[in-house]
PDB file of C-alpha atoms in Angstrom:
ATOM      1  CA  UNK H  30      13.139 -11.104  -0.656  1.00 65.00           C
ATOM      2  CA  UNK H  31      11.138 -10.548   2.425  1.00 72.00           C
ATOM      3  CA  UNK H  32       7.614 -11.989   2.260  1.00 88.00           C
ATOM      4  CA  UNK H  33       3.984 -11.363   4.102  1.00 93.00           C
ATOM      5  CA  UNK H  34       1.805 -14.008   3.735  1.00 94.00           C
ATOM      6  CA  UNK H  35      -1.945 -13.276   4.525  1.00 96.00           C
ATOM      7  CA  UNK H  36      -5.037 -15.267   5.243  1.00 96.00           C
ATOM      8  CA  UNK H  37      -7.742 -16.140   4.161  1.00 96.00           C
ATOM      9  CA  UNK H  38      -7.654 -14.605   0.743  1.00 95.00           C
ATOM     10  CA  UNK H  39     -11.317 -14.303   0.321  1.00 95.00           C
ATOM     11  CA  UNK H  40     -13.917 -14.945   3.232  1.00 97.00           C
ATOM     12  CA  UNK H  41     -17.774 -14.374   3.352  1.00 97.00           C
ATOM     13  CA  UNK H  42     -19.522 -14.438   6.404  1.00 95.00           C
ATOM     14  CA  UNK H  43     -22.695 -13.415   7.769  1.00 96.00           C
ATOM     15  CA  UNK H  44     -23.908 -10.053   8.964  1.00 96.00           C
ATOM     16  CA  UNK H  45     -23.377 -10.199  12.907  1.00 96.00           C
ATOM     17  CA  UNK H  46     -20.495 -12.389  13.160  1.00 97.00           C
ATOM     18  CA  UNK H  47     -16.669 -11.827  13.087  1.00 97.00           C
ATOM     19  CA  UNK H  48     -14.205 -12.521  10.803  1.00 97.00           C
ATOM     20  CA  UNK H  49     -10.152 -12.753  11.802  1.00 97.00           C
ATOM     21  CA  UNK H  50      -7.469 -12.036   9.276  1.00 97.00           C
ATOM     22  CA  UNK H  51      -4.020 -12.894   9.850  1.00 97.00           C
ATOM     23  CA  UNK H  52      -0.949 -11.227   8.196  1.00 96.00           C
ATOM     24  CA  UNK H  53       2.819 -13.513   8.802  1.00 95.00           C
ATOM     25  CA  UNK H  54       6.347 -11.846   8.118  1.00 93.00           C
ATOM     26  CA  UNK H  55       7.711 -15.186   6.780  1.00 92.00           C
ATOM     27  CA  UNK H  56      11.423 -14.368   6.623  1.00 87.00           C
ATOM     28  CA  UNK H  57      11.994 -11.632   8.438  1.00 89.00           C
ATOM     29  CA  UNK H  58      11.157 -10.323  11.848  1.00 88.00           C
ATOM     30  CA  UNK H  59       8.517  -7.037  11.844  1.00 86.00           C
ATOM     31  CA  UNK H  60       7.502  -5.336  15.045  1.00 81.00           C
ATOM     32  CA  UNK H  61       5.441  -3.058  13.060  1.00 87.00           C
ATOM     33  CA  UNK H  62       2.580  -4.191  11.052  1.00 91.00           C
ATOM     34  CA  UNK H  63       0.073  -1.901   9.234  1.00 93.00           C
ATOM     35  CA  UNK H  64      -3.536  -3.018   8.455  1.00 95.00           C
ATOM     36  CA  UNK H  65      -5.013  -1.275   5.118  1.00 95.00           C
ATOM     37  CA  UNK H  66      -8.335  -0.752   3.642  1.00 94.00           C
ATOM     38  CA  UNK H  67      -9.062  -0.853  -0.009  1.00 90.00           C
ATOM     39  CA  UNK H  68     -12.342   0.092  -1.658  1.00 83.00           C
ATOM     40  CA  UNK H  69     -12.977  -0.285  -5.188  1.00 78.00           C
ATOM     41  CA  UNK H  70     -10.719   1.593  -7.439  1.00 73.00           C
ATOM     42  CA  UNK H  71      -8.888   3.618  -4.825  1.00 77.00           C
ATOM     43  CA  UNK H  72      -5.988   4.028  -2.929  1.00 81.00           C
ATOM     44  CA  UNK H  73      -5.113   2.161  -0.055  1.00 87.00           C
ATOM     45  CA  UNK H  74      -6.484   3.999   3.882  1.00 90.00           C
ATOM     46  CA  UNK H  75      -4.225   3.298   6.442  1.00 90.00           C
ATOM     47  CA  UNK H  76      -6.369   1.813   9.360  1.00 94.00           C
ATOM     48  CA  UNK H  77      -4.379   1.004  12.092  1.00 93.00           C
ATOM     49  CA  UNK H  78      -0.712   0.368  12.895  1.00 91.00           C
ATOM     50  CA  UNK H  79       0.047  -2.811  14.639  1.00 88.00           C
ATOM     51  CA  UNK H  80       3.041  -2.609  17.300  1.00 84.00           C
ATOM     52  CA  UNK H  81       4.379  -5.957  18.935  1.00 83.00           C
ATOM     53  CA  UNK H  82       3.688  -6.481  22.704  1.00 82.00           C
ATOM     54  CA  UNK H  83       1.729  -3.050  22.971  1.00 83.00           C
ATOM     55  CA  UNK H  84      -1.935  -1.827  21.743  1.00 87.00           C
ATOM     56  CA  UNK H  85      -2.517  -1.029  18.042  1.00 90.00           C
ATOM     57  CA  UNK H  86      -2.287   2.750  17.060  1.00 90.00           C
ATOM     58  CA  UNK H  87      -5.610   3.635  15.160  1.00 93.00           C
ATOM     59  CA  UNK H  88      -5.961   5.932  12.394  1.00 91.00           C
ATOM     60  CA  UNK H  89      -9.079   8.508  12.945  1.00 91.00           C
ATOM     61  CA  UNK H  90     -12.323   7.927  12.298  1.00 92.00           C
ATOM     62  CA  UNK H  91     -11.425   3.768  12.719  1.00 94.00           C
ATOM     63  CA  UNK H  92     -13.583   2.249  15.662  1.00 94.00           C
ATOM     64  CA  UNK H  93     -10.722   0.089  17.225  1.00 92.00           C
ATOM     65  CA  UNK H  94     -13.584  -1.980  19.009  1.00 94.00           C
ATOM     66  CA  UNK H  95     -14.839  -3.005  15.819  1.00 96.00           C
ATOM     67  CA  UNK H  96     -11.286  -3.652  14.375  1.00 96.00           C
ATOM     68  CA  UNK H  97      -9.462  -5.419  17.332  1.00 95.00           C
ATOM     69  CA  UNK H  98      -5.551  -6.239  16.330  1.00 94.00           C
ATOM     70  CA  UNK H  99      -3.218  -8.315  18.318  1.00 90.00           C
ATOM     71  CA  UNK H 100       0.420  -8.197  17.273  1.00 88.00           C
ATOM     72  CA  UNK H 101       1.609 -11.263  19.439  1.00 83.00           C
ATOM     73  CA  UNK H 102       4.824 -12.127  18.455  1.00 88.00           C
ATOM     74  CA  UNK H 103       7.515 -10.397  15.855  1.00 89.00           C
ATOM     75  CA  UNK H 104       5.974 -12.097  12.859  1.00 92.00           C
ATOM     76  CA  UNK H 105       1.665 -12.573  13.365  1.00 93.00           C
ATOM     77  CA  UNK H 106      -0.521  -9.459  13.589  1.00 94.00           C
ATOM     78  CA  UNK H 107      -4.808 -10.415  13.002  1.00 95.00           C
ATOM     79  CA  UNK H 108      -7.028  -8.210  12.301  1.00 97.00           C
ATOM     80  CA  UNK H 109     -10.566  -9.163  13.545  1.00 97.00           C
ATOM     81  CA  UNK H 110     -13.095  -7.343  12.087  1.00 97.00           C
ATOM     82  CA  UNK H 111     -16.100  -7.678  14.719  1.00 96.00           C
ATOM     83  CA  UNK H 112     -19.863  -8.231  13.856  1.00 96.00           C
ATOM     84  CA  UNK H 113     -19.479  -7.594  10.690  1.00 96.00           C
ATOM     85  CA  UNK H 114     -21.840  -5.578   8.824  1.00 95.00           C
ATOM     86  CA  UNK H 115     -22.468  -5.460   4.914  1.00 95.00           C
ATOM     87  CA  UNK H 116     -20.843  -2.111   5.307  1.00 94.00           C
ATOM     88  CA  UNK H 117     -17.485  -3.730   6.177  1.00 95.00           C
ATOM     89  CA  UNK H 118     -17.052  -5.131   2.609  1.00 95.00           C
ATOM     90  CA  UNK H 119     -13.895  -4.495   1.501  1.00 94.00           C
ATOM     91  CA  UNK H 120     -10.066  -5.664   0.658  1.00 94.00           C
ATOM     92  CA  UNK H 121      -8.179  -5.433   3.128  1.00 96.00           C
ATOM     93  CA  UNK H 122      -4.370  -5.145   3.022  1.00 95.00           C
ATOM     94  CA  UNK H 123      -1.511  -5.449   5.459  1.00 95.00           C
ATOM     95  CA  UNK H 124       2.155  -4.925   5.365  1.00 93.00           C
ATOM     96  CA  UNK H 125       5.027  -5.355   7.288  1.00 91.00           C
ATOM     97  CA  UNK H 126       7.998  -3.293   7.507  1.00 83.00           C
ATOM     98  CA  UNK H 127      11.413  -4.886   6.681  1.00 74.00           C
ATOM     99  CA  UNK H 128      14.281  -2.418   6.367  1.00 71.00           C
ATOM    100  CA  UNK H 129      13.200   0.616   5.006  1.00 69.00           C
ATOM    101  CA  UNK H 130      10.560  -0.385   2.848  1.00 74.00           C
ATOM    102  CA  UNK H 131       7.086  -1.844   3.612  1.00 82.00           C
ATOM    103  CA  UNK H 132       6.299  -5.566   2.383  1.00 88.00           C
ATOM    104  CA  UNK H 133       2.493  -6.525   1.480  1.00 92.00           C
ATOM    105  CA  UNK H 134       0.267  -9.443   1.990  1.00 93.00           C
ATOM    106  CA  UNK H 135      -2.044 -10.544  -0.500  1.00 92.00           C
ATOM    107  CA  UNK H 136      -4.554  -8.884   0.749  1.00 94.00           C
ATOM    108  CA  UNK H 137      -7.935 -10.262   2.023  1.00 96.00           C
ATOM    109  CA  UNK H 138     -11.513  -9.724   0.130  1.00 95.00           C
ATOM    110  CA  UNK H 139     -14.360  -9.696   2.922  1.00 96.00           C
ATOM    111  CA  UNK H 140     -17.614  -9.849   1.916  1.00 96.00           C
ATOM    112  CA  UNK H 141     -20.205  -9.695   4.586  1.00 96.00           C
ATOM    113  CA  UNK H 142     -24.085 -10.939   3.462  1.00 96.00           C
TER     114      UNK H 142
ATOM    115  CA  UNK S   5      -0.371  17.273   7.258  1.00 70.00           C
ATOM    116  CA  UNK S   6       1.598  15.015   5.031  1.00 73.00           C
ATOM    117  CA  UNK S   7       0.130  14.311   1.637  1.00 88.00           C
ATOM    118  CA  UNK S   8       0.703  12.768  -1.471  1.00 94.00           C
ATOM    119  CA  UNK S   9      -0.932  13.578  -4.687  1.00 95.00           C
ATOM    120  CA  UNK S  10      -1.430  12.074  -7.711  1.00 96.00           C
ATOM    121  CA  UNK S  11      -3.162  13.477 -10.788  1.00 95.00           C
ATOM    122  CA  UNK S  12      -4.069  11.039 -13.293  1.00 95.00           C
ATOM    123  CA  UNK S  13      -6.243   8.720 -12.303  1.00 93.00           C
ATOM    124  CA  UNK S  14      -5.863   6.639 -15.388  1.00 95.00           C
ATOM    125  CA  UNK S  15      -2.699   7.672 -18.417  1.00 97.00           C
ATOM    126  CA  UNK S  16      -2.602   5.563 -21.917  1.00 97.00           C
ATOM    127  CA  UNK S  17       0.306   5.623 -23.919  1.00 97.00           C
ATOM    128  CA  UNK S  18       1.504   3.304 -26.851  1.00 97.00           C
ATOM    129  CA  UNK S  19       4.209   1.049 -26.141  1.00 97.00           C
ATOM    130  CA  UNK S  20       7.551   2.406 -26.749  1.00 97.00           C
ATOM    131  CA  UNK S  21       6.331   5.373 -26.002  1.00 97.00           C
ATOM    132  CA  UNK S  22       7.783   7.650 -22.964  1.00 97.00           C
ATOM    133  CA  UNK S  23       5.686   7.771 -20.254  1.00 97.00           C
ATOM    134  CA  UNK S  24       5.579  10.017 -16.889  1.00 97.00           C
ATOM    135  CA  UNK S  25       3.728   9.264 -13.746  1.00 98.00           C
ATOM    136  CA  UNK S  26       3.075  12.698 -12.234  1.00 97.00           C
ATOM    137  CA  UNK S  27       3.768  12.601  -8.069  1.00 97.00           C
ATOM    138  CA  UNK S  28       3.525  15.551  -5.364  1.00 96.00           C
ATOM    139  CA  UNK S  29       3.815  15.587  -1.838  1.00 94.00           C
ATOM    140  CA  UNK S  30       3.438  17.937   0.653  1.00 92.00           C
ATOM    141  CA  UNK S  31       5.819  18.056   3.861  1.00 85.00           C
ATOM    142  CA  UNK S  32       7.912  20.367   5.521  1.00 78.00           C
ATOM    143  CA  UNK S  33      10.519  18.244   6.526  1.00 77.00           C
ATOM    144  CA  UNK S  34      12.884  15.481   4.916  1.00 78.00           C
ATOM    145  CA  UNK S  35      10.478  13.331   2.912  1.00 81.00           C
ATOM    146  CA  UNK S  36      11.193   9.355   2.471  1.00 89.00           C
ATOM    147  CA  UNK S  37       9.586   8.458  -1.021  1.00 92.00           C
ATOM    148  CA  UNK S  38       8.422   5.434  -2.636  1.00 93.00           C
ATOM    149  CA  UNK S  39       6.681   4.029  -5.692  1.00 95.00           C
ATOM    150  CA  UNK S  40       4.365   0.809  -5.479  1.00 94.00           C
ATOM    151  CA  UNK S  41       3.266  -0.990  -8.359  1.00 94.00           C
ATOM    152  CA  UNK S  42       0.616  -3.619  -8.383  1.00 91.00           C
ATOM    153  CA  UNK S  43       0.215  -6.113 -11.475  1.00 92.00           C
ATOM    154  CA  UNK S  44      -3.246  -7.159 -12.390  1.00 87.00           C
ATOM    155  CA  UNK S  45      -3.969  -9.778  -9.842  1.00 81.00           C
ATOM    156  CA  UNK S  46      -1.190  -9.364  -7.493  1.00 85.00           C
ATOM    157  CA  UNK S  47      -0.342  -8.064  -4.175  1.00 86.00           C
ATOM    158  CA  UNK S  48       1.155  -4.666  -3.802  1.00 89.00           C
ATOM    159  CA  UNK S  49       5.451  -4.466  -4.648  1.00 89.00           C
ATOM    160  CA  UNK S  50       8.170  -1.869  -3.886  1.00 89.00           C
ATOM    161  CA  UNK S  51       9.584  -0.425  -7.499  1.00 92.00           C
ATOM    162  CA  UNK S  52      11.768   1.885  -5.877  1.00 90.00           C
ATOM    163  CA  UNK S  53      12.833   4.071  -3.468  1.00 88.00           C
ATOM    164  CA  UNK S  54      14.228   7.787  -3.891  1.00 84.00           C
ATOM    165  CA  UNK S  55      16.826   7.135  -1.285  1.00 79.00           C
ATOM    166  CA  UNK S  56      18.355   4.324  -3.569  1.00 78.00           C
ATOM    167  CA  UNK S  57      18.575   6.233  -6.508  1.00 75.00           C
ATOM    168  CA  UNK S  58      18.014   3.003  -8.503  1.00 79.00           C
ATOM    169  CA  UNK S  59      16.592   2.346 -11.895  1.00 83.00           C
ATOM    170  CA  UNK S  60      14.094  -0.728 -11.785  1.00 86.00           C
ATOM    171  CA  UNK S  61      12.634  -2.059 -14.340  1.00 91.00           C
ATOM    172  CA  UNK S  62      13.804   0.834 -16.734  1.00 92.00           C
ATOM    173  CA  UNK S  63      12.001   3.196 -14.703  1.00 95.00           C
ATOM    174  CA  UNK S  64      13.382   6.303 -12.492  1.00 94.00           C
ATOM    175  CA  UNK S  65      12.534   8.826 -10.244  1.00 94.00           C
ATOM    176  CA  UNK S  66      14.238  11.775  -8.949  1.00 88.00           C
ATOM    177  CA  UNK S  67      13.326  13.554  -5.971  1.00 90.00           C
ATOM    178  CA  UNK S  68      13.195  17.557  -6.630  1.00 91.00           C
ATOM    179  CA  UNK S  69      12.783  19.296  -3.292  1.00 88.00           C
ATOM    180  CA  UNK S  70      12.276  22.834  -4.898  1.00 90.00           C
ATOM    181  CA  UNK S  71       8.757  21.398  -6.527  1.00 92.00           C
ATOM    182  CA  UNK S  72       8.054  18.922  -4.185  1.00 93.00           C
ATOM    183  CA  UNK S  73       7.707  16.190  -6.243  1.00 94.00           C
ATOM    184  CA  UNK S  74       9.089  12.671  -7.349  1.00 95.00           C
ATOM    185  CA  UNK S  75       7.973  11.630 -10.611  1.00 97.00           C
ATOM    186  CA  UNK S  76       8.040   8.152 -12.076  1.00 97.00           C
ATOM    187  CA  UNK S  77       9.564   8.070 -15.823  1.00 96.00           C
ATOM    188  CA  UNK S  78      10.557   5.081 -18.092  1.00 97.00           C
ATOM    189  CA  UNK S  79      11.680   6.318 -21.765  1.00 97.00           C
ATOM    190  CA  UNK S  80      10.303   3.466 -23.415  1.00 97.00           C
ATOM    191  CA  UNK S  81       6.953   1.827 -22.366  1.00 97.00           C
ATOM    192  CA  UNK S  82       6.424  -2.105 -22.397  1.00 97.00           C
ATOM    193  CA  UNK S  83       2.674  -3.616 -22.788  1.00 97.00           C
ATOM    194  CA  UNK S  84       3.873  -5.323 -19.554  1.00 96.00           C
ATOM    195  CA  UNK S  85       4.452  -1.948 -17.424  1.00 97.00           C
ATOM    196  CA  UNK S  86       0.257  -1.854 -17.687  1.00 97.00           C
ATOM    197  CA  UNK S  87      -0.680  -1.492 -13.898  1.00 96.00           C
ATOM    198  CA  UNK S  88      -1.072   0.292 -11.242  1.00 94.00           C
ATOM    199  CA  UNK S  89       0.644   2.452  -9.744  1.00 96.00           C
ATOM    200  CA  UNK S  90       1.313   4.330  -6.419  1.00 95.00           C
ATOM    201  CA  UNK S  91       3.361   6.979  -4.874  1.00 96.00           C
ATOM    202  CA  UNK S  92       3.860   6.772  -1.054  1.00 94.00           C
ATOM    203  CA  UNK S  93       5.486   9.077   1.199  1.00 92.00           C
ATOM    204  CA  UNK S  94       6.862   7.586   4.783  1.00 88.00           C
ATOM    205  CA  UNK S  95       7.574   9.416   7.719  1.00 83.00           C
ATOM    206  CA  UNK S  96       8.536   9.338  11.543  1.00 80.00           C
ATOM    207  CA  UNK S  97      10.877   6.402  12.345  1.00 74.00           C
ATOM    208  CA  UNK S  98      10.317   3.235  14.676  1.00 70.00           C
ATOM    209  CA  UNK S  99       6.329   2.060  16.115  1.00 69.00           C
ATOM    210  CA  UNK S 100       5.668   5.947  14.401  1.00 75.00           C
ATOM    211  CA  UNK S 101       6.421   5.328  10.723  1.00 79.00           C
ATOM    212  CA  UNK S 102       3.597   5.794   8.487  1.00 83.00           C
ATOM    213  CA  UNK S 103       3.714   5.073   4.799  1.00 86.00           C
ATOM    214  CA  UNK S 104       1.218   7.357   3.378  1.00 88.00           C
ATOM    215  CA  UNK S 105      -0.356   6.650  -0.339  1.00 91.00           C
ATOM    216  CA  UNK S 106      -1.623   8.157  -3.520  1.00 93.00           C
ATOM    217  CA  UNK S 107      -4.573   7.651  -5.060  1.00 91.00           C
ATOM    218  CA  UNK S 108      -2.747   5.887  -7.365  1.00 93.00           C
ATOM    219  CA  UNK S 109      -2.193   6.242 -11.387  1.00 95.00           C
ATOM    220  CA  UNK S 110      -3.924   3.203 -13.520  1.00 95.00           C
ATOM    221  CA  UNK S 111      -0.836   3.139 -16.638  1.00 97.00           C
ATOM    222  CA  UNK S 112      -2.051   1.240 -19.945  1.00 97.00           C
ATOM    223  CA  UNK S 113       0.377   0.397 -22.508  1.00 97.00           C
ATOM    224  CA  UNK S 114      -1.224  -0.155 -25.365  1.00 96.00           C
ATOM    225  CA  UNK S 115       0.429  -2.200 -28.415  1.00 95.00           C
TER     226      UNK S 115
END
């Protein structure tokens, strides 16, 4: 079946700095990615839709200069969360659609000290 | 705007047990349906989609358009069904699709 592989799974970093997470389609080609947020015990917030070879669509109330995407080829979206603030905390999720039904990473818990 | 709701946060049932995960939506037009499920530890999985009309897993939904929603059902719980789960609604087609979630239903089986 059609596979997303995400990294890092976990990452803590200091308040200030950035942090880049990247999602792969492994087997399958995706020219849409989505990037999710997840806080504790609730449902997942669409942030931002990732389209290859053009800019990311954000959702509203997402500052896309703080959450810079880059879908450069068919298969690697990264989201790079920019100085990072304790605020930023969070799991983040993305996905990758394949056919007619979205695939998910892993997911990505950042913690920001 | 689209939405999707779920009720129950969190539903407990013993195993063998029917069990129904509640699921309603709101959109004019043609809705594309899903349910997620994510194990304890584990990244986020299609169960099924209404367009397949499938039965994963033992569970089933149906799509009724007249009360706008698409309930998950399985007539006999497992211990192992314990998760969580999701409805999702997708829409537009292309760089506009949009997979919009629940709030998700937290299912225990209990032995």
């Amino acid at each position: 079946g059609a596979v997303v592989s995400q990294h890092p799974s976990w990452v803590i970093c200091k308040s200030g700095t950035s942090v880049k997470i990247e999602c792969r389609s492994l087997d399958f080609q995706a020219t849409t990615m989505f990037w999710y947020r997840q806080f504790p015990k609730q449902s997942l917030m669409l942030m931002a839709t990732s389209n290859e070879g053009s800019k990311a669509t954000y959702e509203q109330g997402v500052e896309k200069d703080k959450f810079l995407i880059n879908h450069a080829s068919l298969t690697l979206s990264t989201l790079t969360v920019t100085s990072a603030h304790p605020e930023d905390s969070s799991f983040y999720i993305c996905s990758a659609r394949g056919g007619t039904a979205l695939h998910f990473g892993n997911g990505t818990r950042l913690t920001v000290t | 705007a689209q939405r999707v709701t779920q009720p129950e946060k969190l539903l407990s049932v013993f195993k063998g047990a029917p069990v129904e995960l509640k699921c309603n939506y709101s959109y004019s037009g043609s809705p594309e349906l899903f349910w997620y499920v994510q194990y304890s530890r584990q990244r986020l999985q299609l169960l099924l989609r209404h367009i397949s009309r499938e039965s994963i897993k033992g569970f089933t939904a149906d799509l009724n358009k007249g009360e706008t929603s698409f309930h998950l059902k399985k007539p006999f719980a497992q211990e192992e069904d314990s998760a969580m789960y999701y409805c999702a609604l997708g829409l537009g087609g292309g760089s506009n699709y949009k997979l919009t979630f629940g709030k998700g239903t937290l299912l225990t089986v209990n032995p």
